[in-house]
XYZ file of N, CA and C in Angstrom:
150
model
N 92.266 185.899 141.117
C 92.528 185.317 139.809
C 92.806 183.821 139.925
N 93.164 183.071 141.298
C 93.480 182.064 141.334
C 92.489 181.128 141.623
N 91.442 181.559 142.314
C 90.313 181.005 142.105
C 89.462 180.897 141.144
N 89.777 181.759 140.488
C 88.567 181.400 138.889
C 89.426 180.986 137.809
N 90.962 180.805 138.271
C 91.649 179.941 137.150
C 91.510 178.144 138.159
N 91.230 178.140 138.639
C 90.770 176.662 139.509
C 89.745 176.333 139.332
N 88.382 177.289 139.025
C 87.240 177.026 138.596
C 87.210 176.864 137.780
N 87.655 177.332 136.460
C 87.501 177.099 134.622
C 88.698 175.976 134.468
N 89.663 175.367 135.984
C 89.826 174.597 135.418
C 89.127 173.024 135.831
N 88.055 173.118 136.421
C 87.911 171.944 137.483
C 86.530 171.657 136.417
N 85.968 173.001 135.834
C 84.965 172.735 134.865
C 85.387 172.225 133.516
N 86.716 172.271 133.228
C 87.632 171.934 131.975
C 87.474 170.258 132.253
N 88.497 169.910 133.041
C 88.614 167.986 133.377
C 86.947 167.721 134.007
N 85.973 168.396 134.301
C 84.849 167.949 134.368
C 83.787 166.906 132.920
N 84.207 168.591 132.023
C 83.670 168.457 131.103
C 84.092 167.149 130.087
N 85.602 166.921 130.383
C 86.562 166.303 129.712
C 86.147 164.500 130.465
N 85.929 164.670 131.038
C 86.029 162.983 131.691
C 83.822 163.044 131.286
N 83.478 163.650 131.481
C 81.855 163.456 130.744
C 81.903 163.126 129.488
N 82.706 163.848 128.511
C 82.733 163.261 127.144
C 82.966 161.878 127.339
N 84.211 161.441 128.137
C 84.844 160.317 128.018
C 84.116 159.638 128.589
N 83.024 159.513 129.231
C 82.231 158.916 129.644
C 80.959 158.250 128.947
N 80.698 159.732 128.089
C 79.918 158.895 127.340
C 80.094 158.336 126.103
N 81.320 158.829 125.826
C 81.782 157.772 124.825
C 82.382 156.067 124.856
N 82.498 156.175 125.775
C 82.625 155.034 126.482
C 81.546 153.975 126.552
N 80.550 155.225 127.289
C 79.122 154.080 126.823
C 78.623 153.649 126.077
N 78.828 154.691 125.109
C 78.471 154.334 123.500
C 79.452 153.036 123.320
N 80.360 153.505 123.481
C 81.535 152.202 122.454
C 80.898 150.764 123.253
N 80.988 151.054 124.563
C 80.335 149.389 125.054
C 78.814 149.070 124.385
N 78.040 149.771 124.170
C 76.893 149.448 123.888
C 77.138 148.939 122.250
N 77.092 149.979 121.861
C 77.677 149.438 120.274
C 78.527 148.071 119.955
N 78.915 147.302 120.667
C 80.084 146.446 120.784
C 78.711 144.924 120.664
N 79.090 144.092 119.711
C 78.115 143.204 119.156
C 78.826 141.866 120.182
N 78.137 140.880 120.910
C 78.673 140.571 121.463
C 79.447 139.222 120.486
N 80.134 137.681 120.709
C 80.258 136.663 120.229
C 79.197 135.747 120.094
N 78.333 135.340 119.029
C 77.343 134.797 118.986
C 77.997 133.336 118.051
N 77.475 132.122 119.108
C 78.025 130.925 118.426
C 76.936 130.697 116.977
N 77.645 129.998 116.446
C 76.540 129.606 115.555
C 76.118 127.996 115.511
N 75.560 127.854 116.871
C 74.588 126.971 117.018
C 73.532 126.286 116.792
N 72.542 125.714 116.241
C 71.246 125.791 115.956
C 70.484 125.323 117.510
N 69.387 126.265 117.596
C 68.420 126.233 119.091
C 68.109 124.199 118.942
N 67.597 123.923 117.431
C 66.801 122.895 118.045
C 67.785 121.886 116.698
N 67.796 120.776 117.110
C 68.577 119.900 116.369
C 67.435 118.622 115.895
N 67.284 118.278 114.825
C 67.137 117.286 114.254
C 67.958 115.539 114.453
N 67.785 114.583 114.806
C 68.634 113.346 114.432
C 68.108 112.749 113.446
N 67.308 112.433 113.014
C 66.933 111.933 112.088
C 66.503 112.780 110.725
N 66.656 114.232 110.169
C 66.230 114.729 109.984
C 66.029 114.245 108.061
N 67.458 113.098 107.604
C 67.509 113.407 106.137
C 65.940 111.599 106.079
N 65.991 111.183 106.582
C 65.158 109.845 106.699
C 63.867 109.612 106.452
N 62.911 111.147 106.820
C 61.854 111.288 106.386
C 61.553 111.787 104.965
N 62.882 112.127 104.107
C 62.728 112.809 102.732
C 62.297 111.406 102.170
């Protein structure tokens, strides 16, 4: 009996740290990173030609 209460429990925290695992991945993936708000290409002269 003590071995198959060691087995249902080793498959219990198995199962338990897999959830947490992939929830985990999810949450990092899902996670939007900090995006500056920069512009790629800049103008200097841009109001001069109106």
């Amino acid at each position: 009996m003590s071995r198959l209460l060691a087995a249902l429990t080793t498959v219990a925290v198995a199962a338990a740290l897999a959830v947490g695992a992939a929830l985990g991945a999810v949450a990092l993936l899902e996670a939007t990173p900090d995006q500056p708000n920069t512009p790629l290409i800049t103008y200097e002269n841009a109001g001069a030609e109106r």
